[in-house]
CSV table of C-alpha atoms and ligand atoms in Angstrom, one decimal:
chain,number,residue,atom,x,y,z
A,1250,MET,CA,-33.1,40.5,37.2
A,1251,ILE,CA,-32.9,39.6,40.9
A,1252,GLU,CA,-29.7,39.2,42.8
A,1253,LEU,CA,-29.5,38.5,46.5
A,1254,LYS,CA,-26.0,38.7,47.8
A,1255,ASN,CA,-25.1,37.3,51.2
A,1256,ILE,CA,-28.5,38.1,52.8
A,1257,THR,CA,-28.7,37.6,56.5
A,1258,LYS,CA,-31.8,38.4,58.5
A,1259,LYS,CA,-32.0,38.3,62.2
A,1260,PHE,CA,-35.1,38.9,64.3
A,1261,HIS,CA,-35.0,40.0,67.9
A,1262,GLN,CA,-37.6,38.7,70.3
A,1263,LYS,CA,-37.3,39.8,73.9
A,1264,ASN,CA,-33.7,38.8,74.6
A,1265,LYS,CA,-33.6,36.1,72.0
A,1266,GLU,CA,-32.0,36.4,68.5
A,1267,ILE,CA,-33.4,34.3,65.7
A,1268,THR,CA,-31.4,34.0,62.5
A,1269,ALA,CA,-34.1,33.4,59.9
A,1270,LEU,CA,-31.7,33.8,56.9
A,1271,SER,CA,-27.9,33.2,56.9
A,1272,GLU,CA,-25.7,34.4,54.0
A,1273,VAL,CA,-28.3,33.6,51.3
A,1274,SER,CA,-27.2,34.3,47.7
A,1275,LEU,CA,-29.1,33.7,44.6
A,1276,THR,CA,-29.5,35.0,41.1
A,1277,VAL,CA,-32.7,35.0,39.0
A,1278,PRO,CA,-32.0,35.7,35.3
A,1279,LYS,CA,-34.5,37.8,33.4
A,1280,GLY,CA,-37.5,35.9,32.1
A,1281,LYS,CA,-36.9,32.8,34.2
A,1282,ILE,CA,-39.0,31.2,36.9
A,1283,PHE,CA,-37.0,30.5,40.1
A,1284,GLY,CA,-38.5,28.4,42.9
A,1285,VAL,CA,-37.3,28.3,46.5
A,1286,ILE,CA,-38.5,25.1,48.3
A,1287,GLY,CA,-38.3,24.4,52.0
A,1288,ALA,CA,-40.2,23.0,54.9
A,1289,SER,CA,-42.2,25.1,57.4
A,1290,GLY,CA,-40.0,27.6,59.3
A,1291,ALA,CA,-37.0,27.2,56.8
A,1292,GLY,CA,-37.1,30.9,56.1
A,1293,LYS,CA,-39.0,31.0,52.7
A,1294,SER,CA,-41.4,33.9,53.6
A,1295,THR,CA,-38.6,35.9,55.1
A,1296,LEU,CA,-36.5,35.4,52.0
A,1297,ILE,CA,-39.2,36.5,49.5
A,1298,ARG,CA,-40.1,39.4,51.7
A,1299,CYS,CA,-36.5,40.6,51.6
A,1300,VAL,CA,-36.7,40.9,47.8
A,1301,ASN,CA,-39.0,43.9,48.0
A,1302,LEU,CA,-37.8,44.9,51.4
A,1303,LEU,CA,-41.0,44.2,53.2
A,1304,GLU,CA,-38.3,42.8,55.5
A,1305,ARG,CA,-35.1,44.7,55.6
A,1306,PRO,CA,-32.1,42.3,55.6
A,1307,THR,CA,-29.7,42.7,58.6
A,1308,SER,CA,-26.9,42.5,56.1
A,1309,GLY,CA,-26.3,41.8,52.4
A,1310,GLU,CA,-27.5,43.3,49.2
A,1311,VAL,CA,-30.7,43.1,47.2
A,1312,ILE,CA,-30.3,44.1,43.6
A,1313,VAL,CA,-33.4,44.2,41.3
A,1314,ASP,CA,-32.9,45.1,37.6
A,1315,GLY,CA,-29.5,46.5,38.4
A,1316,ARG,CA,-30.6,48.8,41.3
A,1317,ASN,CA,-29.4,48.2,44.9
A,1318,LEU,CA,-32.7,48.6,46.7
A,1319,MET,CA,-31.2,49.0,50.2
A,1320,ALA,CA,-29.3,52.1,49.0
A,1321,LEU,CA,-32.5,53.8,47.7
A,1322,SER,CA,-34.3,56.7,49.4
A,1323,ALA,CA,-37.9,56.0,50.6
A,1324,ALA,CA,-39.4,57.7,47.6
A,1325,ASP,CA,-37.2,55.8,45.1
A,1326,LEU,CA,-37.9,52.6,46.9
A,1327,ALA,CA,-41.6,53.1,46.6
A,1328,LYS,CA,-41.2,53.7,42.9
A,1329,GLU,CA,-39.1,50.6,42.5
A,1330,ARG,CA,-41.6,48.5,44.4
A,1331,ARG,CA,-44.2,49.3,41.8
A,1332,GLN,CA,-42.1,47.2,39.5
A,1333,ILE,CA,-42.2,44.2,41.8
A,1334,GLY,CA,-45.6,42.6,42.0
A,1335,MET,CA,-46.4,40.1,44.8
A,1336,ILE,CA,-49.2,37.5,45.2
A,1337,PHE,CA,-50.0,35.7,48.4
A,1338,GLN,CA,-51.4,32.4,49.7
A,1339,HIS,CA,-54.6,34.1,51.0
A,1340,PHE,CA,-55.0,36.5,48.0
A,1341,ASN,CA,-55.4,39.7,50.1
A,1342,LEU,CA,-58.3,41.1,48.0
A,1343,LEU,CA,-60.4,44.1,49.1
A,1344,SER,CA,-63.7,42.5,50.1
A,1345,SER,CA,-65.8,45.7,49.6
A,1346,ARG,CA,-64.7,46.0,46.0
A,1347,THR,CA,-65.8,44.0,43.0
A,1348,VAL,CA,-63.4,42.0,40.8
A,1349,SER,CA,-63.0,45.0,38.4
A,1350,GLU,CA,-62.6,47.5,41.2
A,1351,ASN,CA,-59.9,45.3,42.9
A,1352,ILE,CA,-58.0,45.2,39.6
A,1353,ALA,CA,-58.4,48.9,39.1
A,1354,PHE,CA,-57.1,49.8,42.6
A,1355,PRO,CA,-53.4,50.2,41.8
A,1356,LEU,CA,-54.3,52.2,38.6
A,1357,GLU,CA,-56.5,54.5,40.7
A,1358,LEU,CA,-53.5,55.0,43.0
A,1359,ASP,CA,-51.5,55.9,40.0
A,1360,LYS,CA,-54.2,58.5,39.1
A,1361,LEU,CA,-54.8,57.2,35.6
A,1362,PRO,CA,-57.7,58.6,33.6
A,1363,LYS,CA,-61.0,56.6,34.1
A,1364,GLN,CA,-61.2,55.5,30.4
A,1365,GLU,CA,-57.6,54.2,30.5
A,1366,ILE,CA,-58.3,52.3,33.7
A,1367,ASN,CA,-61.4,50.7,32.1
A,1368,THR,CA,-59.5,49.6,29.0
A,1369,ARG,CA,-56.6,48.2,31.1
A,1370,VAL,CA,-59.0,46.3,33.5
A,1371,ALA,CA,-60.8,44.7,30.5
A,1372,GLU,CA,-57.5,43.5,29.1
A,1373,LEU,CA,-56.4,42.1,32.4
A,1374,LEU,CA,-59.8,40.4,33.0
A,1375,ALA,CA,-59.3,38.7,29.6
A,1376,LEU,CA,-55.7,37.7,30.4
A,1377,VAL,CA,-56.8,35.9,33.5
A,1378,GLY,CA,-60.1,34.5,32.1
A,1379,LEU,CA,-62.5,36.3,34.4
A,1380,GLU,CA,-64.5,38.6,32.0
A,1381,GLU,CA,-67.8,37.1,33.3
A,1382,LYS,CA,-67.0,37.7,36.9
A,1383,HIS,CA,-66.1,41.4,36.6
A,1384,ASN,CA,-68.9,42.6,38.7
A,1385,ASP,CA,-68.8,39.9,41.4
A,1386,TYR,CA,-67.4,40.4,44.9
A,1387,PRO,CA,-64.5,38.3,46.2
A,1388,ALA,CA,-66.8,36.5,48.7
A,1389,ASN,CA,-68.6,34.9,45.7
A,1390,LEU,CA,-65.5,33.6,44.0
A,1391,SER,CA,-63.6,30.3,44.3
A,1392,GLY,CA,-60.1,30.2,45.6
A,1393,GLY,CA,-58.7,29.9,42.1
A,1394,GLN,CA,-60.8,32.8,40.8
A,1395,LYS,CA,-59.6,34.9,43.8
A,1396,GLN,CA,-56.0,34.2,42.9
A,1397,ARG,CA,-56.7,35.2,39.3
A,1398,VAL,CA,-58.0,38.5,40.5
A,1399,ALA,CA,-54.9,39.0,42.7
A,1400,ILE,CA,-52.7,38.2,39.7
A,1401,ALA,CA,-54.6,40.6,37.4
A,1402,ARG,CA,-54.3,43.3,40.1
A,1403,THR,CA,-50.6,42.8,40.4
A,1404,LEU,CA,-50.1,42.9,36.7
A,1405,ALA,CA,-52.0,46.2,36.4
A,1406,SER,CA,-48.8,48.1,37.2
A,1407,ASN,CA,-46.8,46.2,34.5
A,1408,PRO,CA,-44.2,44.8,37.0
A,1409,LYS,CA,-41.0,43.3,35.7
A,1410,VAL,CA,-40.8,40.9,38.6
A,1411,LEU,CA,-43.5,38.8,40.2
A,1412,LEU,CA,-43.0,37.4,43.7
A,1413,CYS,CA,-45.3,34.5,44.6
A,1414,ASP,CA,-45.6,33.7,48.3
A,1415,GLU,CA,-47.1,30.1,48.4
A,1416,ALA,CA,-49.6,31.3,45.8
A,1417,THR,CA,-51.2,27.9,45.3
A,1418,SER,CA,-51.0,26.4,48.8
A,1419,ALA,CA,-54.6,27.2,49.6
A,1420,LEU,CA,-55.9,25.6,46.4
A,1421,ASP,CA,-56.9,22.0,45.4
A,1422,PRO,CA,-54.6,20.2,42.9
A,1423,ALA,CA,-56.7,20.9,39.7
A,1424,THR,CA,-56.9,24.6,40.6
A,1425,THR,CA,-53.2,24.7,41.5
A,1426,LYS,CA,-52.5,23.3,38.0
A,1427,SER,CA,-54.6,26.0,36.3
A,1428,ILE,CA,-52.9,28.8,38.3
A,1429,LEU,CA,-49.5,27.4,37.6
A,1430,ASP,CA,-50.4,27.3,33.9
A,1431,LEU,CA,-51.5,30.9,34.1
A,1432,LEU,CA,-48.2,32.0,35.8
A,1433,LYS,CA,-46.2,30.2,33.1
A,1434,ASP,CA,-48.3,31.9,30.4
A,1435,ILE,CA,-47.7,35.3,32.0
A,1436,ASN,CA,-44.0,34.6,32.3
A,1437,LYS,CA,-43.8,33.7,28.6
A,1438,ARG,CA,-46.2,36.2,27.2
A,1439,LEU,CA,-45.1,39.2,29.2
A,1440,ASP,CA,-41.5,38.2,29.9
A,1441,ILE,CA,-42.0,38.6,33.6
A,1442,THR,CA,-39.3,37.2,35.9
A,1443,ILE,CA,-40.9,35.1,38.7
A,1444,LEU,CA,-39.5,34.2,42.1
A,1445,LEU,CA,-41.7,31.8,44.0
A,1446,ILE,CA,-41.6,30.1,47.3
A,1447,THR,CA,-43.3,26.8,48.0
A,1448,HIS,CA,-43.2,23.7,50.1
A,1449,GLU,CA,-44.4,21.5,47.2
A,1450,MET,CA,-42.0,19.9,44.7
A,1451,ASP,CA,-44.9,19.6,42.3
A,1452,VAL,CA,-44.9,23.4,41.9
A,1453,VAL,CA,-41.2,23.4,41.1
A,1454,LYS,CA,-41.6,20.4,38.8
A,1455,ASN,CA,-44.5,22.1,36.9
A,1456,ILE,CA,-43.2,25.6,36.2
A,1457,CYS,CA,-39.7,26.4,37.5
A,1458,ASP,CA,-36.5,26.7,35.4
A,1459,GLN,CA,-34.3,26.9,38.5
A,1460,VAL,CA,-34.7,25.8,42.1
A,1461,ALA,CA,-33.0,26.4,45.4
A,1462,VAL,CA,-33.6,24.3,48.5
A,1463,ILE,CA,-33.7,26.3,51.8
A,1464,SER,CA,-33.2,24.7,55.2
A,1465,GLY,CA,-32.6,26.4,58.6
A,1466,GLY,CA,-32.2,29.7,56.8
A,1467,GLU,CA,-29.5,28.5,54.4
A,1468,LEU,CA,-29.7,27.7,50.7
A,1469,ILE,CA,-28.3,24.2,50.8
A,1470,GLU,CA,-28.5,23.3,47.1
A,1471,GLN,CA,-29.4,25.1,44.0
A,1472,GLY,CA,-29.3,24.7,40.2
A,1473,SER,CA,-31.5,24.1,37.1
A,1474,VAL,CA,-34.5,21.9,37.7
A,1475,SER,CA,-33.1,19.2,35.5
A,1476,GLU,CA,-29.7,19.2,37.3
A,1477,ILE,CA,-31.4,19.0,40.7
A,1478,PHE,CA,-33.8,16.3,39.7
A,1479,ALA,CA,-31.1,14.3,38.0
A,1480,HIS,CA,-28.4,14.6,40.7
A,1481,PRO,CA,-29.9,15.7,44.0
A,1482,LYS,CA,-27.1,15.9,46.6
A,1483,MET,CA,-28.7,16.7,49.9
A,1484,GLU,CA,-31.0,14.3,51.7
A,1485,ILE,CA,-33.7,17.0,52.1
A,1486,THR,CA,-33.7,17.5,48.3
A,1487,LYS,CA,-34.1,13.8,47.7
A,1488,GLU,CA,-37.0,13.8,50.2
A,1489,PHE,CA,-38.7,16.7,48.4
A,1490,ILE,CA,-38.3,14.9,45.0
A,1491,ALA,CA,-39.8,11.7,46.5
A,1492,SER,CA,-42.7,13.6,48.0
A,1493,SER,CA,-43.8,14.7,44.6
A,1494,LEU,CA,-44.5,11.1,43.7
A,1495,LYS,CA,-47.8,9.7,44.9
A,1496,ILE,CA,-47.0,6.1,45.7
A,1497,ASN,CA,-50.0,3.9,45.9
A,1498,ILE,CA,-49.7,0.4,47.3
A,1499,PRO,CA,-52.9,-1.7,46.8
A,1500,VAL,CA,-54.9,-2.3,50.0
A,1501,GLU,CA,-54.6,-6.1,49.8
A,1502,TYR,CA,-50.8,-5.7,50.0
A,1503,LEU,CA,-51.0,-3.3,52.9
A,1504,GLU,CA,-53.2,-5.7,54.8
A,1505,ARG,CA,-50.6,-8.5,54.4
A,1506,LEU,CA,-47.6,-6.3,55.0
A,1507,SER,CA,-45.6,-7.1,58.2
A,1508,ALA,CA,-42.5,-5.4,59.5
A,1509,LYS,CA,-40.7,-8.7,60.1
A,1510,LYS,CA,-39.9,-11.5,57.7
A,1511,GLU,CA,-42.1,-14.5,58.7
A,1512,GLY,CA,-42.5,-17.9,57.0
A,1513,ASN,CA,-42.0,-17.5,53.2
A,1514,LYS,CA,-43.0,-13.9,53.0
A,1515,LYS,CA,-41.3,-11.9,50.4
A,1516,PRO,CA,-39.7,-8.4,50.7
A,1517,LEU,CA,-41.6,-5.4,49.4
A,1518,LEU,CA,-39.1,-2.8,48.1
A,1519,LYS,CA,-39.6,0.8,47.2
A,1520,LEU,CA,-37.0,2.0,44.6
A,1521,GLU,CA,-36.5,5.7,43.8
A,1522,PHE,CA,-34.9,6.6,40.5
A,1523,THR,CA,-33.5,9.9,39.3
A,1524,GLY,CA,-31.8,10.9,36.1
A,1525,GLN,CA,-29.6,8.2,34.6
A,1526,SER,CA,-30.9,5.5,36.9
A,1527,ALA,CA,-34.4,6.0,35.5
A,1528,ASP,CA,-33.1,4.9,32.0
A,1529,ASP,CA,-31.1,1.8,33.0
A,1530,PRO,CA,-32.8,-1.6,32.7
A,1531,VAL,CA,-32.0,-2.4,36.3
A,1532,LEU,CA,-34.8,-4.8,37.1
A,1533,SER,CA,-33.9,-7.3,34.4
A,1534,GLU,CA,-30.2,-6.9,35.3
A,1535,VAL,CA,-30.9,-7.7,38.9
A,1536,SER,CA,-33.1,-10.5,37.9
A,1537,ARG,CA,-30.3,-12.1,35.8
A,1538,LEU,CA,-27.4,-11.4,38.2
A,1539,PHE,CA,-29.1,-12.6,41.4
A,1540,GLU,CA,-31.7,-15.1,40.2
A,1541,LEU,CA,-34.6,-13.0,41.5
A,1542,ASP,CA,-38.1,-12.5,40.2
A,1543,ASN,CA,-39.6,-9.0,40.5
A,1544,ASN,CA,-43.3,-8.5,40.6
A,1545,ILE,CA,-44.1,-4.8,40.0
A,1546,ILE,CA,-46.9,-3.6,42.3
A,1547,PHE,CA,-46.7,0.1,41.5
A,1548,ALA,CA,-44.6,2.3,39.2
A,1549,GLN,CA,-44.6,5.9,38.3
A,1550,ILE,CA,-42.2,7.9,36.1
A,1551,GLU,CA,-42.4,11.7,35.9
A,1552,TYR,CA,-40.6,14.4,34.0
A,1553,ALA,CA,-39.1,17.6,35.3
A,1554,GLY,CA,-36.9,19.9,33.2
A,1555,GLY,CA,-36.6,17.1,30.7
A,1556,VAL,CA,-35.3,14.7,33.3
A,1557,LYS,CA,-37.0,11.4,34.2
A,1558,PHE,CA,-37.5,10.4,37.8
A,1559,GLY,CA,-39.8,8.0,39.5
A,1560,ALA,CA,-40.5,5.3,42.0
A,1561,MET,CA,-41.4,1.7,41.9
A,1562,VAL,CA,-42.7,-0.8,44.5
A,1563,ILE,CA,-41.7,-4.4,43.8
A,1564,GLU,CA,-42.3,-7.8,45.5
A,1565,VAL,CA,-39.1,-9.8,45.2
A,1566,SER,CA,-38.8,-13.6,45.1
A,1567,GLY,CA,-35.5,-15.5,45.6
A,1568,THR,CA,-33.1,-16.2,48.4
A,1569,GLU,CA,-32.5,-13.8,51.3
A,1570,GLY,CA,-28.8,-13.4,50.6
A,1571,ASN,CA,-29.6,-12.4,47.1
A,1572,HIS,CA,-32.1,-9.8,48.2
A,1573,GLU,CA,-29.3,-8.1,50.1
A,1574,LYS,CA,-27.0,-8.3,47.1
A,1575,ALA,CA,-29.7,-6.8,44.9
A,1576,ILE,CA,-30.1,-3.9,47.3
A,1577,GLU,CA,-26.4,-3.2,47.2
A,1578,PHE,CA,-26.5,-3.3,43.4
A,1579,TYR,CA,-29.4,-0.8,43.3
A,1580,ASN,CA,-27.5,1.5,45.7
A,1581,SER,CA,-24.4,1.3,43.5
A,1582,LYS,CA,-26.6,2.6,40.7
A,1583,GLN,CA,-27.7,5.6,42.8
A,1584,ILE,CA,-31.2,4.1,43.3
A,1585,ARG,CA,-32.6,4.6,46.8
A,1586,VAL,CA,-34.1,1.5,48.3
A,1587,GLU,CA,-36.4,1.2,51.2
A,1588,VAL,CA,-37.7,-2.2,52.5
A,1589,LEU,CA,-41.3,-1.4,53.1
A,1590,GLY,CA,-41.9,-4.7,54.9
A,1591,TYR,CA,-42.8,-8.3,53.9
A,1592,VAL,CA,-45.8,-9.7,52.1
B,609,ATP,N1,-41.3,38.8,62.6
B,609,ATP,C1,-40.6,37.8,63.1
B,609,ATP,N2,-40.1,37.8,64.4
B,609,ATP,C2,-39.4,36.8,64.9
B,609,ATP,N3,-39.1,35.7,64.3
B,609,ATP,C3,-39.6,35.5,63.0
B,609,ATP,C4,-40.3,36.6,62.4
B,609,ATP,N4,-40.6,36.1,61.1
B,609,ATP,C5,-40.1,34.9,61.0
B,609,ATP,N5,-39.5,34.5,62.1
B,609,ATP,C6,-38.8,33.3,62.4
B,609,ATP,O1,-37.9,33.1,61.3
B,609,ATP,C7,-37.8,31.7,60.9
B,609,ATP,C8,-38.2,31.6,59.4
B,609,ATP,O2,-39.6,31.9,59.3
B,609,ATP,P1,-40.3,32.0,57.9
B,609,ATP,O3,-41.7,32.5,58.1
B,609,ATP,O4,-39.5,32.8,56.9
B,609,ATP,O5,-40.3,30.5,57.4
B,609,ATP,P2,-41.2,29.8,56.3
B,609,ATP,O6,-40.2,28.8,55.6
B,609,ATP,O7,-41.8,30.8,55.4
B,609,ATP,O8,-42.2,29.0,57.1
B,609,ATP,P3,-43.8,28.6,56.7
B,609,ATP,O9,-43.8,27.8,55.5
B,609,ATP,O10,-44.3,27.9,57.9
B,609,ATP,O11,-44.4,30.0,56.5
B,609,ATP,C9,-38.8,31.0,61.8
B,609,ATP,O12,-38.0,30.4,62.9
B,609,ATP,C10,-39.7,32.1,62.4
B,609,ATP,O13,-40.2,31.8,63.6
C-alpha cells in the first residue's frame, strides 16, 4: 500500500545542508501496521511527512496504492491526499468548533448534504466512543478524547492509509493504551493500513506488525516485530527493546549498591533476554556449571509479535572467577549482561 524507494531529503539552512533522510526504502503491505522507531532528530517526522508529500523528497519515489505521488499534478495530488489520513501528537483540532463540528469539517469541505454529514458524524462518534461528548469543545476534553476526535475527523473521508505522527506521545500510559487499542480496532475493522512513527518501543510492541529503526536519517534495521525482538542486530535496536522494560530494583538494594567490590559484597547483574534465550533454563545451568547461587531480585518477561523477551536482576553468590565465567556463558547464549554494582 505504501512504498518508499530510496528517499533522500535534504534541507538547506543559510549555507548549511542537512541530510534528514538518506536512501530510505520501506514497504507497508495493505492492512498492516508498520512502526518506525527512532530517537529525537533521527528523521522520523521528515519520513512520515514525505509519505503525503507535506515534505517533498529531494530524490526517490513515493508510491501509495500503486500511484507515484511525486509524478501527480497538484489537483491529482490533492485528491490522492484525501485518501491518506494523518493524526498528530498535538491533535490539531479546531478550538472554535464542537466535537461534532470538528468531525464534520472534512465532509463540509467535500460539500456533502447536511443529512449525510449528520449520519456519518454519528457513526464516527460511535466508532471512537465519544457520543456523549458530541457537543463539547476541544478545550473541555482530555488528551485521549481529543485524539479520538482527531481520529474520527481523519476517518470521515474514508482514507485507505493512516499516518500517525507520535500520536500517543502527549498521553499518559493508560490513555496511550486505549488509543493504541482504538487504532488496532480501526486497522482490523476498516482494513486501513497504518504507518506510525514513535520513540517508544511499547507502541511498536503493542500494535505493530512490522518495524523499522531509523538513526541519523537511515533505516538501519527492519523486519517483522517478532524477528526484530527475537534477533535484534544493531545496538540501538537492543537499547530500544530494553527501554520498553521497566526494571525495578528495590530501594534497599539501591541503598547498599556500590560501584566497586568491597568486602564480601556480591555482584548484582542485569540480564536481558530475547527470543530463544528467554526459553532456555540458563540460571539453573549457570548454577550447576559454575557452582553459583542466583537470588532473583527482579524479573519481567514480555511478549511482542509472539516472541518472548525480558530482563532479570540477580544477586550472585560464589567465587569471583566463576562470576566471570558465568558472564561469558550468558554472552555465548546471546544474553546481554550488565554488572549494576555490588551489594
Ligand atoms: N524544515 C527543516 N529545516 C531544516 N532542518 C530540518 C527541517 N526539518 C527537520 N530538519 C532536520 O532534520 C533532521 C531530522 O528531523 P526530524 O524532525 O525528522 O526528526 P525526528 O526524528 O522527527 O525528531 P523528533 O522526535 O525530535 O521530532 C534534524 O536534524 C532536523 O534538525
